[in-house]
Coordinates of C-alpha atoms in Angstrom, one line a residue:
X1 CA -171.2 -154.6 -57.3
X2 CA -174.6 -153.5 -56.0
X3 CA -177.2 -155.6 -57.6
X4 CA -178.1 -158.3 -60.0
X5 CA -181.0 -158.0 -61.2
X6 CA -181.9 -161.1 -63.3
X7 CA -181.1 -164.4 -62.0
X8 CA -182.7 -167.8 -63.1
X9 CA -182.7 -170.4 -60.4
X10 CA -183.3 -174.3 -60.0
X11 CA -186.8 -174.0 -60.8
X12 CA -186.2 -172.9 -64.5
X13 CA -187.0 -176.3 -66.6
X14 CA -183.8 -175.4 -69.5
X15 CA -181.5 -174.2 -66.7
X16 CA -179.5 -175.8 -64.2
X17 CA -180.2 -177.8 -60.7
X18 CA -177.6 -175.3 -58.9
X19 CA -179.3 -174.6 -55.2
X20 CA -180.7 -171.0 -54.4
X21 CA -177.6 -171.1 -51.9
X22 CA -175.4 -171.2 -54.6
X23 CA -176.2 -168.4 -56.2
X24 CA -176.8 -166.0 -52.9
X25 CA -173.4 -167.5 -51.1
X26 CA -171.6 -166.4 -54.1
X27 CA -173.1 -163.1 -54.7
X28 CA -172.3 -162.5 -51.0
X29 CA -168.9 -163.6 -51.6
X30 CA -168.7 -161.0 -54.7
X31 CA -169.9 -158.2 -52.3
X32 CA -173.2 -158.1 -53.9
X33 CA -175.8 -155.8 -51.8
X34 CA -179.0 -156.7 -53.5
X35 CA -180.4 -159.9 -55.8
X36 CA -183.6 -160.5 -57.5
X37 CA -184.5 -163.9 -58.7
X38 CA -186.4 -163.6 -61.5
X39 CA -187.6 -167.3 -62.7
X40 CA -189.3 -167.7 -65.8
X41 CA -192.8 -167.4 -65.3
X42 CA -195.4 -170.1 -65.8
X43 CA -196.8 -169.7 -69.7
X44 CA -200.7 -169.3 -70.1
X45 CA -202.0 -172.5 -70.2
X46 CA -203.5 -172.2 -73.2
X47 CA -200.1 -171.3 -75.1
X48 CA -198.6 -173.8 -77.1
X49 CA -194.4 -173.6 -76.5
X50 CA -192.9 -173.9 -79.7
X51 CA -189.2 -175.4 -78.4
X52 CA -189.1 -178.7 -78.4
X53 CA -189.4 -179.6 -74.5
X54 CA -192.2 -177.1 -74.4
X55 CA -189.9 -176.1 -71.8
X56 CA -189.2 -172.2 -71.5
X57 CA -191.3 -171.4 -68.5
X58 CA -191.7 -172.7 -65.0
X59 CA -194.9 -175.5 -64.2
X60 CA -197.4 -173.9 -62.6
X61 CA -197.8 -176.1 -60.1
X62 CA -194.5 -174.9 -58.8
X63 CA -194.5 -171.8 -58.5
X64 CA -195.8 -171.8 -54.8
X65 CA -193.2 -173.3 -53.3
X66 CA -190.9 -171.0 -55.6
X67 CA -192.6 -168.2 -53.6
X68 CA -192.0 -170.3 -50.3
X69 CA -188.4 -170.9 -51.1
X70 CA -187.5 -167.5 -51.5
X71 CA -189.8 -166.4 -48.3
X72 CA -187.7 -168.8 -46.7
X73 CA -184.7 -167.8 -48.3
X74 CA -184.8 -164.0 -47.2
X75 CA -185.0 -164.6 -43.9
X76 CA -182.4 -166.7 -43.5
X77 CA -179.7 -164.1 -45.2
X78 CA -181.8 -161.5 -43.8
X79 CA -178.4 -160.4 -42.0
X80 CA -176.0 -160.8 -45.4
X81 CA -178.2 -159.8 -48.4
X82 CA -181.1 -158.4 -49.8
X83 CA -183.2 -161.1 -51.5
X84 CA -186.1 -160.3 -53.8
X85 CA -189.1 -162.0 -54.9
X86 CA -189.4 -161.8 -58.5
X87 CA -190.7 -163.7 -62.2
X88 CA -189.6 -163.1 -65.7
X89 CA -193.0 -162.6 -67.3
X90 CA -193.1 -163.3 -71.0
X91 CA -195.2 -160.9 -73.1
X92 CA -196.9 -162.8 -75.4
X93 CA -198.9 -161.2 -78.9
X94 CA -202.7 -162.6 -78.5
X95 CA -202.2 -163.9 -74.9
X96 CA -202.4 -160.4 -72.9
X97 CA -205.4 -161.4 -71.0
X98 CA -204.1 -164.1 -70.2
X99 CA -200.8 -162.3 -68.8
X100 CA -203.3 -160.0 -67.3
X101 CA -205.1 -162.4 -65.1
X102 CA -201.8 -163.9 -64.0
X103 CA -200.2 -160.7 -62.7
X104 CA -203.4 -160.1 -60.7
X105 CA -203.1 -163.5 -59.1
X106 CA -199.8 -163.6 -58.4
X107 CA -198.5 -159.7 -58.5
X108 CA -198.8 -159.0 -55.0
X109 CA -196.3 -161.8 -54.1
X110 CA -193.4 -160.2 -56.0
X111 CA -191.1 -157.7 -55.0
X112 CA -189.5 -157.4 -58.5
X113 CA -190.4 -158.4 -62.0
X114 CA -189.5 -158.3 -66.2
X115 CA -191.0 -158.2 -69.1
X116 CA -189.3 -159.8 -71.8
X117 CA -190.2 -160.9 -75.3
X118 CA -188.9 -164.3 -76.2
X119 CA -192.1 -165.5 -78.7
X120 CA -192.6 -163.9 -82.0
X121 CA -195.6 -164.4 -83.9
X122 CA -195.6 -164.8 -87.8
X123 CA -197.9 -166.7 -90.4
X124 CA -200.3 -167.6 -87.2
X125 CA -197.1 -169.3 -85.8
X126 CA -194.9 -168.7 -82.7
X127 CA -191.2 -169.0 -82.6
X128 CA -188.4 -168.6 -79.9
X129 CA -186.1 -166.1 -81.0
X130 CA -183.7 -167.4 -79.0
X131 CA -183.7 -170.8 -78.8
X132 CA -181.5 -171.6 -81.6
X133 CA -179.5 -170.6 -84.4
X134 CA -180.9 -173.1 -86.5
X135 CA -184.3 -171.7 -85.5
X136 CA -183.4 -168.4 -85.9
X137 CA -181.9 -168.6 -89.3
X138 CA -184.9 -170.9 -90.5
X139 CA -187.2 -167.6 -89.1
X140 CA -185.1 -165.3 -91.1
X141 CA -185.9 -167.6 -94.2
X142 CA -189.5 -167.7 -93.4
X143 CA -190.0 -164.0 -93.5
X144 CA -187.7 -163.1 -96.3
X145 CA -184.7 -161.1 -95.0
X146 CA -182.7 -160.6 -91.4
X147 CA -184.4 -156.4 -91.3
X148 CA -187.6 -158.4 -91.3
X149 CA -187.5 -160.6 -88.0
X150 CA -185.5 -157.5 -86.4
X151 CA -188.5 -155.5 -87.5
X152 CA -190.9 -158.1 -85.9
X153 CA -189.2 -158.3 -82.8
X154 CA -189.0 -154.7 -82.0
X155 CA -192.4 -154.3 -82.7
X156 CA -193.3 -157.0 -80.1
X157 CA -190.7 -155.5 -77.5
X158 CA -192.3 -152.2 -78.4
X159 CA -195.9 -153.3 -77.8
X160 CA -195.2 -154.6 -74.4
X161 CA -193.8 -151.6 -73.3
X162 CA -197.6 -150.0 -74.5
X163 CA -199.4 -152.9 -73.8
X164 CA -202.1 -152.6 -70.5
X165 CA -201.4 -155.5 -68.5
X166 CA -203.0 -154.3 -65.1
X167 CA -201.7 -153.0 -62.0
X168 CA -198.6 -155.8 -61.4
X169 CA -197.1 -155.1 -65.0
X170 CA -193.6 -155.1 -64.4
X171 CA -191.5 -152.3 -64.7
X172 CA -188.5 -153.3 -66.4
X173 CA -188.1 -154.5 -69.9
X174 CA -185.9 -157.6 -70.6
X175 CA -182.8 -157.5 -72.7
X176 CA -184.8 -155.4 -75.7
X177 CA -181.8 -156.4 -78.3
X178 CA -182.4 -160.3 -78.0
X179 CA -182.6 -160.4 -82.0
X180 CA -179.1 -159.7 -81.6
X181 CA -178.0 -163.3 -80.3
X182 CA -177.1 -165.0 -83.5
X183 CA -176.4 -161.5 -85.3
X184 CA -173.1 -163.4 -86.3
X185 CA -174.3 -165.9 -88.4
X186 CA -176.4 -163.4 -90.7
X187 CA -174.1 -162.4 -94.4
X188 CA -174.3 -158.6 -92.6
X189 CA -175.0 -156.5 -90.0
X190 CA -178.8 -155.2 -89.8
X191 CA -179.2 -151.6 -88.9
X192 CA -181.5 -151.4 -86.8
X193 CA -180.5 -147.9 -84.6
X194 CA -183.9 -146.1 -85.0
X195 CA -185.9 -149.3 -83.3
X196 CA -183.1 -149.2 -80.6
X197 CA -183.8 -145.5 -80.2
X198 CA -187.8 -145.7 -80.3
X199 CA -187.7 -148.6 -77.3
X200 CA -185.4 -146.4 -75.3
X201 CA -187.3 -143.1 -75.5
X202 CA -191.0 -145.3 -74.9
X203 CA -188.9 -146.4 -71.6
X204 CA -188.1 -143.4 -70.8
X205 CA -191.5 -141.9 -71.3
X206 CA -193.2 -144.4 -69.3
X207 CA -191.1 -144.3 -66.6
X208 CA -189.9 -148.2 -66.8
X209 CA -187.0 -149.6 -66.5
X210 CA -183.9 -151.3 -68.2
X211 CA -182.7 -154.6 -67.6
X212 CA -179.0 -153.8 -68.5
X213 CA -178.3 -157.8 -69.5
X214 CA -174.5 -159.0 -70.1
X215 CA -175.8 -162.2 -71.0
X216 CA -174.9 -161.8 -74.8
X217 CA -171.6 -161.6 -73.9
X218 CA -171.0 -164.8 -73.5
X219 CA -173.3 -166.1 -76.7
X220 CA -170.6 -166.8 -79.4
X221 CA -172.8 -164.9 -82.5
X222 CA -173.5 -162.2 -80.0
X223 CA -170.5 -161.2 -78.3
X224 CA -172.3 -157.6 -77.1
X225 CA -174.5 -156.8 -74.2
X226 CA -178.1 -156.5 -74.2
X227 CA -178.5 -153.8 -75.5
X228 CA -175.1 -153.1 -77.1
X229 CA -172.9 -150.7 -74.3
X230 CA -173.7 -147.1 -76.4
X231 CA -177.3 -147.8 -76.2
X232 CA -176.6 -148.4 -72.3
X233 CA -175.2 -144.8 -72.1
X234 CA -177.7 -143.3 -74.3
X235 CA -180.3 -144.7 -71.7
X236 CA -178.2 -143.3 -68.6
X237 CA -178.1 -140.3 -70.3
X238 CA -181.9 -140.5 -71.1
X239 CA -182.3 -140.7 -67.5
X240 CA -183.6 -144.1 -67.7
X241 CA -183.0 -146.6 -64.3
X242 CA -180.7 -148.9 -65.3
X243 CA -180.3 -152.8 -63.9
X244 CA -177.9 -155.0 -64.5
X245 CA -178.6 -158.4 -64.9
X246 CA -176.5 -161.4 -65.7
X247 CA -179.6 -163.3 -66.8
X248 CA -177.7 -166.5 -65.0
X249 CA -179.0 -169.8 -65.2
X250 CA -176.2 -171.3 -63.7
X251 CA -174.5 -170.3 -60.2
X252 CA -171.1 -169.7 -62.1
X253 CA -172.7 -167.0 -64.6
X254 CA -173.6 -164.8 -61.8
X255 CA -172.6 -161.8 -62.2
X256 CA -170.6 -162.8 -65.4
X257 CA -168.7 -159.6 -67.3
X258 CA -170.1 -157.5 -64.8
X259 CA -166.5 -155.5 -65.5
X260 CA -167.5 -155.0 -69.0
X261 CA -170.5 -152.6 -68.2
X262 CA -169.8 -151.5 -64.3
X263 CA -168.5 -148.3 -65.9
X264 CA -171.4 -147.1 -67.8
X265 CA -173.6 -147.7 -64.3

């Protein structure tokens, strides 16, 4: 393969403690040209984090040495790999000045980035949509019906792909069919091919990118791709830059089902 492009890494607080050599000696191993490792970015201090261990992005006071690590890091396997600099910036509703500010402090360091939607705002509450499927069927409770939380989230993916967040916004957007991870456990399947289609074309229009995630794969009420594999070649076809990612957070899921979307890229 050529690249992943989202990779989690021993700074992430709800991942694992497997070493940055880990996961580059085994993406060397794979053949792997190019990796970007794309921690969870710190959250605006002034955000509450609604799971539990208040625990879905990295502490601030770490992220320098992060950024020392991987200085460190790409020089050392300089000769084997390309190694890139990069954060997974959560797009937040309410907190974009907050993103904003961030990004111009810390843009200039990075070499890669995504923006993903994880928080959803309802009632003058947050949620993570992915946390759980307890959480996630509790939301679907709170606003009514399964179309409605789909609704919501598509809306937030959709205004962080408008949304002005300075001159180090990142270009790619992050796994835009996370509502799909527990789509299992709902009585039926929500249809949701128009707000599938509306992302895509915004993408495309903007000239961003698609983090091509295979994640999903391996979530048991998921069992697809994010996004799904015919909204993958509707974006080739769209002419929209495509990027895998395996979204690992553990040095064996690098990579993981890889095979199962190689073909489309």
């Amino acid at each position: 393969m050529i690249k992943d492009g989202h990779i989690h890494t021993p700074y992430c607080p709800h991942g694992s403690l497997d070493s940055f050599h880990q996961y580059i000696e085994k993406a060397i191993q794979a053949g792997t040209s190019e990796i970007s490792f794309t921690e969870h970015a710190p959250l605006p201090s002034n955000f509450k984090d609604p799971t539990p261990d208040e625990d879905s992005g990295m502490d601030l006071k770490l992220l320098e040495a992060y950024l020392f690590d991987l200085d460190q890091l790409k020089k050392e396997y300089k000769q084997d790999i390309v190694i890139s600099t990069g954060l997974e910036i959560d797009y937040i509703t309410g907190f974009e000045l907050e993103t904003t500010s961030f990004l111009n402090t810390y843009g200039k360091y990075l070499d890669d980035s995504i923006l993903s939607v994880h928080f959803l705002l309802a009632h003058d509450d947050y949620v993570c949509i992915d946390y759980s499927k307890e959480v996630f069927l509790k939301f679907v409770q709170k606003l009514g019906n399964p179309m409605s939380v789909y609704k919501l989230y598509y809306k937030t993916v959709m205004d962080s792909i408008t949304s002005d967040l300075g001159i180090f916004k990142p270009k790619r957007i992050g796994h835009i069919t996370l509502a799909h991870k527990f789509q299992h456990a709902l009585p039926k399947t929500v249809d949701d091919h128009e707000d599938i289609l509306a992302i895509l074309v915004e993408i495309k229009n903007r000239n961003m990118e698609l983090d091509v995630n295979s994640a999903g794969f391996a979530k048991p009420f998921c069992k697809e791709s994010y996004p799904p594999l015919p909204y993958v070649s509707l974006a080739k076809k769209l002419g929209i830059p495509l990027v895998f990612g395996s979204d690992a957070h553990q040095a064996k899921d690098l990579h993981q089902h890889y095979n199962l979307i190689s073909n489309i890229l």
